[in-house]
Amino acid sequence: MTTPKLIGAFGLLVSATLCQVPATLVVHGVGGTSATLSVADLSKMPQQTVKVADHGTRATFEGVVLTDVLAKVDLPTGEKFHRTAASYYLLVEAKDGYRATFAWPELDAIFMDKSVYVVTMRDGKPLSEMEGPFRLVAPGEKRAARWVRQVTALSIRQAN
């Protein structure tokens, strides 16, 4: 939809095109690498189903293992990071300013067996605007403080 508007000191007539921009998830890796992913991008990755209790209510989430999303950028893995991997962490940021962290060893399969997920569906439907379009789900945690809603960014950082 195009809406003409008068702007500026000279009353210039310009048109602004209003369009729906798809929500994206920005992933920042080590060495300045980054990737921007949409829900469509995640739907092309191997999908997982996770059945959990969310604040006492049974829910079935669908999405991607977090490590598959993080694999789109350079990660603190391999011999180069052998001695420093434990000093890295993941910062998860949400649209409303909420933040949560995961120590890198909590996410690396070399250290842990449990998975964390980036989900886009709940009970067979896309996440609501309040929850999504991206949400982190960490099964097995006693409190859901790191089940971040409306995730906008994932950043791998190193503690100084």
Short mmCIF file of C-alpha atoms in Angstrom, two decimals, residues 20-152:
data_model
loop_
_atom_site.label_atom_id
_atom_site.label_comp_id
_atom_site.label_asym_id
_atom_site.label_seq_id
_atom_site.Cartn_x
_atom_site.Cartn_y
_atom_site.Cartn_z
CA GLN A 20 5.33 -6.46 6.02
CA VAL A 21 8.98 -7.30 6.67
CA PRO A 22 9.47 -10.93 7.73
CA ALA A 23 10.87 -11.34 11.22
CA THR A 24 14.45 -12.51 11.36
CA LEU A 25 16.86 -14.02 13.82
CA VAL A 26 20.39 -12.61 13.73
CA VAL A 27 23.19 -14.98 14.74
CA HIS A 28 26.65 -13.61 15.61
CA GLY A 29 29.59 -15.99 15.76
CA VAL A 30 33.27 -15.67 16.55
CA GLY A 31 35.56 -13.63 14.34
CA GLY A 32 32.77 -11.28 13.22
CA THR A 33 30.76 -13.91 11.33
CA SER A 34 27.00 -13.49 11.22
CA ALA A 35 23.87 -14.89 9.61
CA THR A 36 20.32 -13.62 9.37
CA LEU A 37 17.63 -16.31 9.33
CA SER A 38 13.89 -16.24 8.73
CA VAL A 39 11.23 -18.73 9.78
CA ALA A 40 11.37 -20.06 6.20
CA ASP A 41 15.15 -20.61 6.57
CA LEU A 42 14.61 -22.60 9.77
CA SER A 43 11.85 -24.66 8.13
CA LYS A 44 14.45 -25.96 5.63
CA MET A 45 16.64 -27.30 8.44
CA PRO A 46 16.13 -30.69 10.16
CA GLN A 47 12.99 -30.33 12.29
CA GLN A 48 12.59 -31.68 15.82
CA THR A 49 9.50 -32.17 17.97
CA VAL A 50 9.77 -31.50 21.71
CA LYS A 51 7.01 -32.42 24.16
CA VAL A 52 7.36 -30.51 27.44
CA ALA A 53 5.43 -28.81 30.21
CA ASP A 54 5.39 -25.04 29.71
CA HIS A 55 4.37 -23.37 32.99
CA GLY A 56 2.40 -26.49 33.92
CA THR A 57 0.67 -26.90 30.56
CA ARG A 58 1.64 -29.73 28.20
CA ALA A 59 2.88 -28.38 24.87
CA THR A 60 4.41 -29.78 21.72
CA PHE A 61 6.98 -27.49 20.14
CA GLU A 62 8.51 -27.87 16.69
CA GLY A 63 11.75 -26.31 15.58
CA VAL A 64 15.47 -26.76 15.16
CA VAL A 65 18.24 -27.82 17.51
CA LEU A 66 20.02 -24.63 18.58
CA THR A 67 23.42 -25.99 17.58
CA ASP A 68 22.15 -26.38 13.98
CA VAL A 69 21.25 -22.68 13.97
CA LEU A 70 24.60 -21.72 15.49
CA ALA A 71 26.39 -23.80 12.84
CA LYS A 72 25.59 -21.00 10.36
CA VAL A 73 28.45 -18.95 11.92
CA ASP A 74 31.97 -19.68 13.17
CA LEU A 75 31.90 -21.38 16.56
CA PRO A 76 34.44 -21.80 19.39
CA THR A 77 35.13 -25.45 18.53
CA GLY A 78 38.07 -27.48 17.35
CA GLU A 79 41.73 -27.46 18.26
CA LYS A 80 42.03 -23.66 17.88
CA PHE A 81 39.61 -23.22 20.83
CA HIS A 82 40.61 -26.28 22.86
CA ARG A 83 41.95 -24.23 25.80
CA THR A 84 39.47 -21.35 25.66
CA ALA A 85 36.12 -22.98 24.76
CA ALA A 86 34.92 -22.86 28.37
CA SER A 87 35.31 -19.07 28.42
CA TYR A 88 32.69 -18.59 25.68
CA TYR A 89 28.96 -18.09 26.23
CA LEU A 90 25.81 -17.52 24.21
CA LEU A 91 23.82 -14.34 24.79
CA VAL A 92 20.16 -14.67 23.80
CA GLU A 93 18.30 -11.40 23.21
CA ALA A 94 14.55 -10.86 22.95
CA LYS A 95 12.41 -8.17 21.35
CA ASP A 96 11.34 -6.81 24.77
CA GLY A 97 14.93 -6.43 26.00
CA TYR A 98 15.02 -9.69 27.98
CA ARG A 99 18.39 -11.45 27.93
CA ALA A 100 19.61 -14.87 28.97
CA THR A 101 22.94 -16.66 28.75
CA PHE A 102 24.18 -20.20 28.25
CA ALA A 103 27.76 -21.18 29.02
CA TRP A 104 29.28 -22.64 25.86
CA PRO A 105 29.87 -26.08 27.47
CA GLU A 106 26.08 -26.31 28.06
CA LEU A 107 25.56 -26.24 24.29
CA ASP A 108 28.57 -28.15 22.97
CA ALA A 109 27.94 -31.90 22.41
CA ILE A 110 31.49 -32.59 23.63
CA PHE A 111 30.38 -31.47 27.11
CA MET A 112 26.60 -32.12 27.31
CA ASP A 113 24.01 -34.59 26.04
CA LYS A 114 20.92 -32.36 26.34
CA SER A 115 19.73 -30.11 23.54
CA VAL A 116 18.24 -26.62 23.43
CA TYR A 117 15.83 -25.76 20.61
CA VAL A 118 14.85 -22.73 18.53
CA VAL A 119 11.16 -23.34 17.95
CA THR A 120 8.69 -21.69 15.58
CA MET A 121 5.58 -23.85 16.16
CA ARG A 122 3.49 -24.75 19.21
CA ASP A 123 0.87 -27.49 19.11
CA GLY A 124 0.93 -27.54 15.30
CA LYS A 125 0.51 -23.78 14.83
CA PRO A 126 3.00 -20.92 14.33
CA LEU A 127 3.96 -19.26 17.61
CA SER A 128 1.71 -16.41 18.68
CA GLU A 129 2.93 -12.84 18.37
CA MET A 130 3.51 -12.85 22.14
CA GLU A 131 5.75 -15.93 21.92
CA GLY A 132 7.47 -15.76 18.56
CA PRO A 133 8.22 -15.98 15.82
CA PHE A 134 11.32 -17.55 17.46
CA ARG A 135 11.47 -19.03 20.95
CA LEU A 136 14.13 -20.93 22.84
CA VAL A 137 13.05 -24.10 24.65
CA ALA A 138 15.48 -25.81 27.04
CA PRO A 139 13.89 -29.10 28.21
CA GLY A 140 15.02 -30.39 31.56
CA GLU A 141 15.45 -27.00 33.21
CA LYS A 142 13.51 -26.72 36.46
CA ARG A 143 12.67 -23.07 35.78
CA ALA A 144 11.91 -21.63 32.35
CA ALA A 145 14.00 -18.47 32.80
CA ARG A 146 16.02 -19.27 29.67
CA TRP A 147 13.00 -20.27 27.58
CA VAL A 148 13.24 -16.91 25.85
CA ARG A 149 10.24 -15.65 23.86
CA GLN A 150 10.47 -13.36 20.82
CA VAL A 151 14.17 -14.13 20.26
CA THR A 152 15.82 -11.59 17.95
#
